[in-house]
Short mmCIF file of C-alpha atoms and ligand atoms in Angstrom, two decimals:
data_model
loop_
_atom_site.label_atom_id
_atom_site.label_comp_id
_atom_site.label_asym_id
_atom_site.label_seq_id
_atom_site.Cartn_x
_atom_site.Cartn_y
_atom_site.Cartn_z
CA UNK O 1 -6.44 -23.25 26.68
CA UNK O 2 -5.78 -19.99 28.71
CA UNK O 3 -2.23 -20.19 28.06
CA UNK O 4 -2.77 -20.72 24.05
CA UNK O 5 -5.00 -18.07 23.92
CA UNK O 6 -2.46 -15.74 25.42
CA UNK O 7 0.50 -17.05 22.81
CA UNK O 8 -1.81 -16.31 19.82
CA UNK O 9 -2.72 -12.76 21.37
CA UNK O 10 1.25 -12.75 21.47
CA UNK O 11 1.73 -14.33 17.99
CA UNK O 12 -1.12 -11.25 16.77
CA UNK O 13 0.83 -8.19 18.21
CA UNK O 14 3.93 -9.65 16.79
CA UNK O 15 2.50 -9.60 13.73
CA UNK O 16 1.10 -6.56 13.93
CA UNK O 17 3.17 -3.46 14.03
CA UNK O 18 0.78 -1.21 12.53
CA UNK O 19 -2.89 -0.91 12.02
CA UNK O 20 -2.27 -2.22 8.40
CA UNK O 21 -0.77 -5.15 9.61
CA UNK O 22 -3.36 -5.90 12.34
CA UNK O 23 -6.14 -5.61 9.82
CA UNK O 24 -4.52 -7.53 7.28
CA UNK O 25 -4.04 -10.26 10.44
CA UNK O 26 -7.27 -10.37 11.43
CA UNK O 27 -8.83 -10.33 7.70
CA UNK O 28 -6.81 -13.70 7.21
CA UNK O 29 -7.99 -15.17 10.73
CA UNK O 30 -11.75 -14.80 9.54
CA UNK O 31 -10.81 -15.91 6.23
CA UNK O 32 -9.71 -19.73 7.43
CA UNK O 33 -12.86 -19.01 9.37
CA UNK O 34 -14.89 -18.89 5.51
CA UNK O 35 -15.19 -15.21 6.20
CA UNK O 36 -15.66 -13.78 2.50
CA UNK O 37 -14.10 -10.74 1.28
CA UNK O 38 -15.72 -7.68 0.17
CA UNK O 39 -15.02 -4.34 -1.27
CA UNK O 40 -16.43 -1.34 -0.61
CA UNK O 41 -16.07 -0.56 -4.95
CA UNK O 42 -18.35 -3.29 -5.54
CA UNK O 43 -22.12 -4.76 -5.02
CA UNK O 44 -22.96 -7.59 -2.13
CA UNK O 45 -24.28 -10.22 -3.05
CA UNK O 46 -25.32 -11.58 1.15
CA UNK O 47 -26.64 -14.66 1.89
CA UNK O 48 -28.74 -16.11 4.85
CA UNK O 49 -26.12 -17.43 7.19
CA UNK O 50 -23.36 -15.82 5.26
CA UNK O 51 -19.61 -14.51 6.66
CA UNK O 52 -18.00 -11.38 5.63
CA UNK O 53 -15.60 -8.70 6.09
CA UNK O 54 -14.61 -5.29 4.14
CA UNK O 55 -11.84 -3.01 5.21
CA UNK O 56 -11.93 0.65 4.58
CA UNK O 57 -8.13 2.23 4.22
CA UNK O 58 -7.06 -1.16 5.06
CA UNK O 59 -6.39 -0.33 8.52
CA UNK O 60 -10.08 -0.56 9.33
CA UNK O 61 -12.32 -3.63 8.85
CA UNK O 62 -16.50 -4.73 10.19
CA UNK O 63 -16.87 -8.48 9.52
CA UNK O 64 -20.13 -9.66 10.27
CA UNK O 65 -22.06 -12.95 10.45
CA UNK O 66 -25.66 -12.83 8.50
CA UNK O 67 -28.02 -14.62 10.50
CA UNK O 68 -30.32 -17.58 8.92
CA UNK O 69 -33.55 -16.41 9.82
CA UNK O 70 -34.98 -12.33 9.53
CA UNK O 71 -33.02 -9.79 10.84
CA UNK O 72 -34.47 -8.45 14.74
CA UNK O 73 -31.90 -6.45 15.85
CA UNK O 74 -27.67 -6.37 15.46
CA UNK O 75 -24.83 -7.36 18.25
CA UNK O 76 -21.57 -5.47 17.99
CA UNK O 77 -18.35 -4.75 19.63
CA UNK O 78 -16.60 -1.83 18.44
CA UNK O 79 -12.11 -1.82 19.29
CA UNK O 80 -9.57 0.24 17.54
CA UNK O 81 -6.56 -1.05 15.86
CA UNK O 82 -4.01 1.90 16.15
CA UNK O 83 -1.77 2.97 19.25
CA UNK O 84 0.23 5.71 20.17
CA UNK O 85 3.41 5.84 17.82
CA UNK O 86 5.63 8.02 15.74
CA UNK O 87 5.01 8.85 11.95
CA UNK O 88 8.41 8.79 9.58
CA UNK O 89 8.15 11.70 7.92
CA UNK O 90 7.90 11.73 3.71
CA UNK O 91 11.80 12.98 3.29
CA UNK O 92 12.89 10.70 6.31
CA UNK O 93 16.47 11.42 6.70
CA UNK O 94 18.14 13.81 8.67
CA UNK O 95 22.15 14.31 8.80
CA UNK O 96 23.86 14.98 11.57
CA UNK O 97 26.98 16.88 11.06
CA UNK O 98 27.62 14.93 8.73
CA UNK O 99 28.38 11.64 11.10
CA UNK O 100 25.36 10.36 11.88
CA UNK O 101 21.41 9.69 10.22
CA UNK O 102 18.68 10.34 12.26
CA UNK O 103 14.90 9.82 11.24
CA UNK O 104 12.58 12.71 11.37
CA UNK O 105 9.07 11.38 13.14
CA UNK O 106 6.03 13.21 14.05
CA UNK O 107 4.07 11.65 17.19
CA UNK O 108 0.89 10.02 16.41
CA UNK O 109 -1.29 9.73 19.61
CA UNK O 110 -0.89 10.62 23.43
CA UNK O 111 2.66 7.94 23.79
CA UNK O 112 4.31 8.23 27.34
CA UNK O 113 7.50 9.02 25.25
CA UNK O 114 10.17 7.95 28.07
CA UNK O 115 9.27 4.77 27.41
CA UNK O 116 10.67 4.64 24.07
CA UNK O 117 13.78 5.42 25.03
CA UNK O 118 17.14 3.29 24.88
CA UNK O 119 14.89 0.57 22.85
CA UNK O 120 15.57 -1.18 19.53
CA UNK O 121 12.91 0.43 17.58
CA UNK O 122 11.96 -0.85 13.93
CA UNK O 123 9.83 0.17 11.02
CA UNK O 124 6.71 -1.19 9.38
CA UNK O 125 3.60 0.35 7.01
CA UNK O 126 2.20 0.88 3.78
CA UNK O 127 3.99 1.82 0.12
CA UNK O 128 2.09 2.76 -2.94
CA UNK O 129 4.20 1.08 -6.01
CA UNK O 130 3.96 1.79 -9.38
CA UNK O 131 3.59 -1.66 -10.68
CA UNK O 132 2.44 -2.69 -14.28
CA UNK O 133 -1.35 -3.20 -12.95
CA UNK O 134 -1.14 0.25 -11.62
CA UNK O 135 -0.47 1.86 -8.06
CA UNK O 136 -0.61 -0.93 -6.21
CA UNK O 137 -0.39 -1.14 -1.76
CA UNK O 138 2.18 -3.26 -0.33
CA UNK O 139 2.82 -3.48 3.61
CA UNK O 140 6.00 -3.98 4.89
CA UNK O 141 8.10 -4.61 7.95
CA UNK O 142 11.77 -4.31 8.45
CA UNK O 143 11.81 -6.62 10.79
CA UNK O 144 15.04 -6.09 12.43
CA UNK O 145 16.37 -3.55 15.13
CA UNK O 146 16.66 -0.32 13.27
CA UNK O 147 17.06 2.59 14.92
CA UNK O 148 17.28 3.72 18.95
CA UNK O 149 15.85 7.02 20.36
CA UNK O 150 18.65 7.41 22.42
CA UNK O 151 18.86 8.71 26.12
CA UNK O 152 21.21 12.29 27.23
CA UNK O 153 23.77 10.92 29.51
CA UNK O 154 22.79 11.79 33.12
CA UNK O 155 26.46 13.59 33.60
CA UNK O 156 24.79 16.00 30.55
CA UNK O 157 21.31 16.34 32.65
CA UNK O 158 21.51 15.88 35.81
CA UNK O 159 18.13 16.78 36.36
CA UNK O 160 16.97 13.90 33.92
CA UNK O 161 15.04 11.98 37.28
CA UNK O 162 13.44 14.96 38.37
CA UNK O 163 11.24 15.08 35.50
CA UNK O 164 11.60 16.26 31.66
CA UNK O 165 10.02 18.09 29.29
CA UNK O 166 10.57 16.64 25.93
CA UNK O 167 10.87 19.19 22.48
CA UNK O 168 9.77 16.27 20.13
CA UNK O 169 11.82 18.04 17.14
CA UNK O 170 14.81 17.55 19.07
CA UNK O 171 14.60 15.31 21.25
CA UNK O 172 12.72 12.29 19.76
CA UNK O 173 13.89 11.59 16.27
CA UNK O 174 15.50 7.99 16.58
CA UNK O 175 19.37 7.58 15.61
CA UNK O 176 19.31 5.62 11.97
CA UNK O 177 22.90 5.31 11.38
CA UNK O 178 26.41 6.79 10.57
CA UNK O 179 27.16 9.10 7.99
CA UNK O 180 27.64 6.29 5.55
CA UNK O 181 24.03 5.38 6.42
CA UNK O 182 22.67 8.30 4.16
CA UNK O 183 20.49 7.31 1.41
CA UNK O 184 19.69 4.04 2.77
CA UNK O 185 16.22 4.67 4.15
CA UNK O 186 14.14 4.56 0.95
CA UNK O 187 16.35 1.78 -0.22
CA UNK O 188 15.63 -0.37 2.76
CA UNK O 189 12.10 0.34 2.60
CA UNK O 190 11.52 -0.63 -1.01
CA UNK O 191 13.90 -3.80 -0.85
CA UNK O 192 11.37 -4.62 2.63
CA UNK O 193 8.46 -3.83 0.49
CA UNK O 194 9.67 -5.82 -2.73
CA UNK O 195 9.61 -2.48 -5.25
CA UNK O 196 11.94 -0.67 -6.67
CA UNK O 197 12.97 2.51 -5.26
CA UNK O 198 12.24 4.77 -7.83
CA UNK O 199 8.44 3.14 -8.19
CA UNK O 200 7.51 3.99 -4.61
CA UNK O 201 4.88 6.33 -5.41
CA UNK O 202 4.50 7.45 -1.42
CA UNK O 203 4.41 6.00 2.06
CA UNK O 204 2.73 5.58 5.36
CA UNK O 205 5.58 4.47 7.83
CA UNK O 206 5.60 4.23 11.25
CA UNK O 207 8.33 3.21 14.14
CA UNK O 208 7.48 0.24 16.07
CA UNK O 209 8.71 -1.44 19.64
CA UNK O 210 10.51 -4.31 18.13
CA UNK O 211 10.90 -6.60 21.93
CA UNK O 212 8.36 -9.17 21.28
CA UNK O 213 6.00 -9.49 24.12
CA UNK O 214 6.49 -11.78 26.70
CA UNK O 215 4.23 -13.66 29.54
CA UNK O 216 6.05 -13.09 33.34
CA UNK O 217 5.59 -13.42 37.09
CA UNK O 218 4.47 -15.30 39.49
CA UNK O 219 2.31 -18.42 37.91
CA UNK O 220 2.63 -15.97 34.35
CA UNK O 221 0.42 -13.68 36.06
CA UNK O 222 1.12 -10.84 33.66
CA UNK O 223 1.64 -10.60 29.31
CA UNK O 224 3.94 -7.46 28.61
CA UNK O 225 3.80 -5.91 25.02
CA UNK O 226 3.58 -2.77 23.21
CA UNK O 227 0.54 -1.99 21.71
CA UNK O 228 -1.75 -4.20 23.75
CA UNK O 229 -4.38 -0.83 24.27
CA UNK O 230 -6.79 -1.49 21.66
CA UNK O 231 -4.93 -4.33 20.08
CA UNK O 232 -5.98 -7.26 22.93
CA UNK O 233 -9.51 -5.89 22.15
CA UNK O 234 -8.82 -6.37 18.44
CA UNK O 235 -8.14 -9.86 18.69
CA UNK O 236 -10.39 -11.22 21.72
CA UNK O 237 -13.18 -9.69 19.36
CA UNK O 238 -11.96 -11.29 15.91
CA UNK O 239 -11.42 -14.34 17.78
CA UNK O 240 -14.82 -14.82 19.40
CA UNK O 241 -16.96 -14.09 15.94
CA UNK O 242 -14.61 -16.88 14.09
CA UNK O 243 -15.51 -19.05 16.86
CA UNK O 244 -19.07 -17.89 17.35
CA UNK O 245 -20.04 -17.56 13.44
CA UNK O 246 -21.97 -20.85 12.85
CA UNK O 247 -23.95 -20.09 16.63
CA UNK O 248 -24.49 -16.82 15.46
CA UNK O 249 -26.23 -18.14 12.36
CA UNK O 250 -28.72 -19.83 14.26
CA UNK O 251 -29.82 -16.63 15.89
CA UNK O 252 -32.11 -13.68 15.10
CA UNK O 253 -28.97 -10.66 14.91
CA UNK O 254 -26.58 -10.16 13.02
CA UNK O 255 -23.32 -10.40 14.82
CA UNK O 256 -20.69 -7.44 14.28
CA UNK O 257 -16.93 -7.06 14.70
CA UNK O 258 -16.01 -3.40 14.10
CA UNK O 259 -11.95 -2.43 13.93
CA UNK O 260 -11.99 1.52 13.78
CA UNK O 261 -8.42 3.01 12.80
CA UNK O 262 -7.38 6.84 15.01
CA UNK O 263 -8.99 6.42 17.54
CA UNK O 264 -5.83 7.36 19.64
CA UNK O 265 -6.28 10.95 17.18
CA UNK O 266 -9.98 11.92 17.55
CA UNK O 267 -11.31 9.52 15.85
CA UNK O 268 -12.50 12.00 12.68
CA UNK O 269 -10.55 10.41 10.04
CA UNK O 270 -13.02 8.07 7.29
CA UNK O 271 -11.65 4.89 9.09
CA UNK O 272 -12.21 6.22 12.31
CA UNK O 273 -15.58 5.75 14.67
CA UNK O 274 -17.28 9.22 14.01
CA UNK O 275 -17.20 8.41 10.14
CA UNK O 276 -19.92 6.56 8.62
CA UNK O 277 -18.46 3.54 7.54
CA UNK O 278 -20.42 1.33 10.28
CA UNK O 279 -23.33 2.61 9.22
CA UNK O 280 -22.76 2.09 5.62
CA UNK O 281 -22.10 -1.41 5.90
CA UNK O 282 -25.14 -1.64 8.17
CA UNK O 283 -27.08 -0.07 5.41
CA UNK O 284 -26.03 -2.33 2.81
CA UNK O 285 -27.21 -5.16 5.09
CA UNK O 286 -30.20 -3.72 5.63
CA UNK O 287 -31.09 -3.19 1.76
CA UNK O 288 -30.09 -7.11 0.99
CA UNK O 289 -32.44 -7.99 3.98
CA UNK O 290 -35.23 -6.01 2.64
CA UNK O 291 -35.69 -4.23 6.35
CA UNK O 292 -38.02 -0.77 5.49
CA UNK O 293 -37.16 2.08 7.76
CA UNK O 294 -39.46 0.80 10.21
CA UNK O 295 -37.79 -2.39 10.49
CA UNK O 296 -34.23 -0.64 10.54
CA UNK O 297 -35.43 1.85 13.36
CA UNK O 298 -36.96 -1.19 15.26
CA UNK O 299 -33.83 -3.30 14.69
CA UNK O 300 -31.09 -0.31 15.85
CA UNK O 301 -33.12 0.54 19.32
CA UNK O 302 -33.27 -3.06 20.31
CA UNK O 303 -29.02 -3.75 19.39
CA UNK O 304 -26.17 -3.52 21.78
CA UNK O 305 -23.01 -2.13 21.04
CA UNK O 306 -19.71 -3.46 23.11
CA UNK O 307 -17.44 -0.64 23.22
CA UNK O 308 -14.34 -2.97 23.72
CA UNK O 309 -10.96 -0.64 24.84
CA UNK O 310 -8.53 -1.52 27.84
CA UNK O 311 -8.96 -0.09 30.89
CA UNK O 312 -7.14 1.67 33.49
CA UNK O 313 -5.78 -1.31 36.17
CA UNK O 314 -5.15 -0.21 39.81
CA UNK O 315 -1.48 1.01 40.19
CA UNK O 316 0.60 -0.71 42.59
CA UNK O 317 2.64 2.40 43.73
CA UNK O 318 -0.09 4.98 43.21
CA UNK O 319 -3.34 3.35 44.62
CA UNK O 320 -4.70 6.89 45.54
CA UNK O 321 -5.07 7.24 41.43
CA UNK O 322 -7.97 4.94 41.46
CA UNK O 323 -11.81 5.36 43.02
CA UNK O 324 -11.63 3.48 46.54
CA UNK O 325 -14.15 0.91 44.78
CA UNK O 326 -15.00 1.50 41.62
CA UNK O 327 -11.18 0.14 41.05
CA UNK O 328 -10.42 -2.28 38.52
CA UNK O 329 -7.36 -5.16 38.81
CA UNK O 330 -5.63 -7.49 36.33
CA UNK O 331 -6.97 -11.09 36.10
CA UNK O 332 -10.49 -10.14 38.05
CA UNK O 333 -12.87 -10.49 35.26
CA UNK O 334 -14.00 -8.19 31.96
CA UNK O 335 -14.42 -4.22 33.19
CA UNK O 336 -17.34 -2.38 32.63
CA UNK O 337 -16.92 1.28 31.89
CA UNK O 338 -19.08 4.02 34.18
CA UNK O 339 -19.16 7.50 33.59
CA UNK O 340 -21.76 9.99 34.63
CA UNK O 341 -21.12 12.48 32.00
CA UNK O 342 -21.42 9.53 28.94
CA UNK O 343 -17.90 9.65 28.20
CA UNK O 344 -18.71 5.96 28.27
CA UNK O 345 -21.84 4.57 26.99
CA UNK O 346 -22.68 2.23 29.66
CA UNK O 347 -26.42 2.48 31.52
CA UNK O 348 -27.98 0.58 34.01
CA UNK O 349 -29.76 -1.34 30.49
CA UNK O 350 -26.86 -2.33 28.92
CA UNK O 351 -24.59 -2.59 31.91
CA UNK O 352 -27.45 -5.43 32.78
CA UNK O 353 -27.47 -6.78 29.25
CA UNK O 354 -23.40 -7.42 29.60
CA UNK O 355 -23.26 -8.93 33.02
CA UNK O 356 -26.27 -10.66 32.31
CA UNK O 357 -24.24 -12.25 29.22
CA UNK O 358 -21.10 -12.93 31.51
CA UNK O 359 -23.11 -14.30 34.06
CA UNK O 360 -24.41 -17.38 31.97
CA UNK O 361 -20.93 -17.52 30.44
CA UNK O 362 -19.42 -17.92 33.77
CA UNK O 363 -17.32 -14.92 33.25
CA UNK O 364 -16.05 -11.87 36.46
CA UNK O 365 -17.15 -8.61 35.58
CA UNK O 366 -15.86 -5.54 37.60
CA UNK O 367 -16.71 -2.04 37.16
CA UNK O 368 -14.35 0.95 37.05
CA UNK O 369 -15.78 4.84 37.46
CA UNK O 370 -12.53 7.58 37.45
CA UNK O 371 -11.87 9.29 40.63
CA UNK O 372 -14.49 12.09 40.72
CA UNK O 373 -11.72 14.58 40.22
CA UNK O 374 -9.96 13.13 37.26
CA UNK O 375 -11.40 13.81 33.82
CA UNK O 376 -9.87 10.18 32.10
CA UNK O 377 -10.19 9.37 28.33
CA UNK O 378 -12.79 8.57 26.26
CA UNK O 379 -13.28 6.09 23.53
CA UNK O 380 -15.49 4.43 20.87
CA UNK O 381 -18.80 3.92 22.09
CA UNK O 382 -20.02 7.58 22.58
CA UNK O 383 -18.42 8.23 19.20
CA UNK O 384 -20.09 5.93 16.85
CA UNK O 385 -23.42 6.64 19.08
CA UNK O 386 -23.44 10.08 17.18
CA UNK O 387 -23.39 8.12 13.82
CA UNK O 388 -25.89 5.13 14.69
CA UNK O 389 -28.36 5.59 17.19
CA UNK O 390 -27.58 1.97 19.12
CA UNK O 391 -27.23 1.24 22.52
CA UNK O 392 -23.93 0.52 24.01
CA UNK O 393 -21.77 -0.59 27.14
CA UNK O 394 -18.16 0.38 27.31
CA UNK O 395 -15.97 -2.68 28.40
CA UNK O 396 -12.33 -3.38 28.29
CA UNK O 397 -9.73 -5.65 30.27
CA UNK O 398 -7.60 -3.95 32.83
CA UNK O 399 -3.95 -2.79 32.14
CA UNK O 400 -1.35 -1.12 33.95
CA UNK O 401 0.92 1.54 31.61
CA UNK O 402 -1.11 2.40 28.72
CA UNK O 403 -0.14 4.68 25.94
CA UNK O 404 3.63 3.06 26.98
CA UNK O 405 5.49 1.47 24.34
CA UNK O 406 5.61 -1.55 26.88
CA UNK O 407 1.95 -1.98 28.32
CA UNK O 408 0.91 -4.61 31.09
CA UNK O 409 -2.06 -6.82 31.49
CA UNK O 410 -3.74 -10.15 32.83
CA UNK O 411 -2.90 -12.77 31.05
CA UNK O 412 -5.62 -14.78 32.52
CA UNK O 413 -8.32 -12.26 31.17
CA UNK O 414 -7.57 -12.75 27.42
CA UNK O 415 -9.66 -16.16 27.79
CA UNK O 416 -12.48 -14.32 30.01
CA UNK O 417 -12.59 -11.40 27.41
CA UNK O 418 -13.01 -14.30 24.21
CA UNK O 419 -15.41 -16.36 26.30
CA UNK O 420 -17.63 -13.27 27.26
CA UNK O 421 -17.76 -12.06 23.87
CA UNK O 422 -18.51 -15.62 22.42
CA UNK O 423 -21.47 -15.63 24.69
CA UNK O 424 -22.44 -12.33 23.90
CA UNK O 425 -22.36 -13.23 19.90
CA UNK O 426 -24.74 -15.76 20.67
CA UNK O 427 -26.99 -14.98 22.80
CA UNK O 428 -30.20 -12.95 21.68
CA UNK O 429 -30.24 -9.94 23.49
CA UNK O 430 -33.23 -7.71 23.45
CA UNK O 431 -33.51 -4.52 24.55
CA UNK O 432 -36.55 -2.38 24.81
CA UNK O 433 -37.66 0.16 26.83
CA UNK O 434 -36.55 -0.79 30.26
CA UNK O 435 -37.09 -4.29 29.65
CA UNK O 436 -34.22 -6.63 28.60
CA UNK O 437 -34.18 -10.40 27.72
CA UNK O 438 -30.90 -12.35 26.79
CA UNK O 439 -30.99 -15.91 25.87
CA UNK O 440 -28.73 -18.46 24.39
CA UNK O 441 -24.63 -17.70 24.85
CA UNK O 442 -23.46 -21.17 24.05
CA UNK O 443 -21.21 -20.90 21.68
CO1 LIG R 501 -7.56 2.52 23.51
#
């Protein structure tokens, strides 16, 4: 089963070079899973018991299970589905002398940029096409090596392994092709996304790491892909509410999978986690369950919230970059996120709530702080917090290289991270103050 579970997360980045693409994946896992489609234009209509999802930009989505009975409280985990990358500008081509066609990017997101380097590099997004129903969306892929950012020749910088400083103007756009290549870019892009050129109305296009991800080591100890920080998040979460919909049903919350978009950019945009849209869909809920504002209050301070974004994996050559044991390590169990200055969400309350769901799922937890005198990122939970007033853990699976276009992980903790979060779909957890009661977790 482990090994499965690790092709399909392999199968899902594959298939996902862009946040479109992983929302438009994970929208057609829950629908074989009778997850029912909604719009954000129109009215719900929500049953007792029922499935949905709604996107929002359609690189963000919440799909959530309705349970059977009256609504107590609401179980979430929150992951983003963007990475570091570059944006292809709107006028995309750029001539070299003459010879050559290079694409003009702008970075999206903190990317170690060495790493995408000497690479074949593709191209995948969103088009709006003038079609005869109106502008319509289409996403699209290229699907085939593309373009390379290529590397100076050491005899040009001999410095090169002494450290660099890139100029991302110059230094970063990717070669495209020769001088005959000119023109081409718009034309491969509407041919990709079935259009025709002049009916591509404008464009959100991004370059991708084309290698597809691969399991390695001793006893495939390790899965190697590019965007696996938030995406292993993104599907360990979608995963465990398909699985864990009809348990869900059966309990007193209503079970939550949230996919924010930017969070690798502040997270400000209207897909990201400071906008409202969790709390607008948690609205809507709460007017077709009839909850007053006492019952919504009530329900929100007894929730949890799973902040669900990889975490930082002891380095094997730099140790000393890790607390000496508050350290995390690949294939040792789901991490729990510490931080005294709430960077992280995580308390003693819902720390307990988490473990306390692991525990009777049989599932390693291990807890990272950052070394006292290293500042580290932050992420979803404390974001959303300032929009809905829920309370939250920060977890994520440990990883070695993140923000690379070629991260590292466990493979053995993509089944730990689906189990724990099946448990923790159904399990009634209750949270008051300083008193906490979890029951159920078979899904
Ligand atoms: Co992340």
């Amino acid at each position: 089963m482990a090994d499965q579970r690790v092709q399909a997360l392999l199968d899902f980045l594959k298939a996902s070079p862009t946040a479109f693409h992983a929302v438009f994946e994970a929208e057609r896992t829950l629908a074989a899973a009778g997850f029912e489609h909604l719009t954000e234009g129109e009215r719900w209509a929500l049953q007792p018991g029922g499935r949905y999802c709604v996107s929002r930009n359609g690189s963000a989505l919440i799909a959530f299970v309705m349970p059977g009975k009256a609504i107590r409280g609401f179980q979430l985990i929150a992951s983003h589905t963007d990475s570091p990358t570059f944006k292809i500008k709107e006028n995309a081509e750029v001539s070299v002398r003459g010879h050559y066609v290079q694409l003009d990017t702008e970075g999206y997101g903190g990317g170690i940029y060495a790493s995408w380097f000497d690479r074949p590099l593709s191209v995948a997004g969103r088009v709006l096409a003038r079609t005869a129903e109106g502008l319509r969306t289409r996403l699209l892929c290229l699907d085939r090596d593309c373009c390379v950012i290529p590397n100076v020749a050491i005899h040009m910088n001999r410095e090169v392994n002494k450290g660099y400083a890139y100029q991302a103007q110059i230094d970063l756009p990717p070669l495209w092709g020769t001088g005959e290549a000119a023109g081409s870019f718009r034309r491969m892009i509407a041919e990709a996304a079935g259009v025709e050129e002049k009916d591509i109305a404008a464009s959100d296009l991004y370059l991708y790491n084309r290698t597809p991800g691969t399991v390695w080591g001793v006893e495939d100890a390790f899965v190697s892909a590019g965007r696996l920080d938030d995406l292993e998040c993104v599907f360990t979460s979608v995963a465990a509410l398909a699985e864990a919909a009809e348990a869900s049903a059966q309990t007193g919350h209503v079970s939550v999978c949230a996919l924010f978009d930017n969070e690798e950019v502040g997270s400000t945009s209207r897909q990201g986690a400071r906008s409202t849209l969790l709390r607008d869909v948690l609205l809507r809920i709460r007017e077709a369950a009839g909850l007053d504002e006492q019952d919504w209050q009530a329900a929100l301070s007894t929730s949890l919230m799973l902040s669900a974004d990889n975490a930082h994996a002891v380095h094997p050559n730099h140790p000393e970059y890790a607390d000496p044991v508050n350290c995390v390590w690949m294939n040792e169990g789901v991490v729990i996120k510490h931080n005294a200055n709430q960077k992280y969400t995580t308390d003693a309350l819902s720390a307990a709530a988490f473990r306390e769901v692991c525990r009777q799922a049989g599932v390693q937890t291990q807890d990272f702080f950052n070394r006292s005198d290293m500042p580290g990122g932050s992420t979803l939970g404390n974001l959303s917090s300032a929009q809905l007033s829920v309370p939250a853990v920060d977890i994520g699976l440990a990883q070695l290289a993140m923000h690379s276009a070629w991260e590292t992980a466990g493979a053995r903790d993509v089944d730990s991270m689906i189990r724990a979060m099946r448990a923790f779909y159904a399990a009634d957890i209750h949270i008051g103050d300083g008193l906490l009661t979890v029951t159920g977790g078979q899904a």
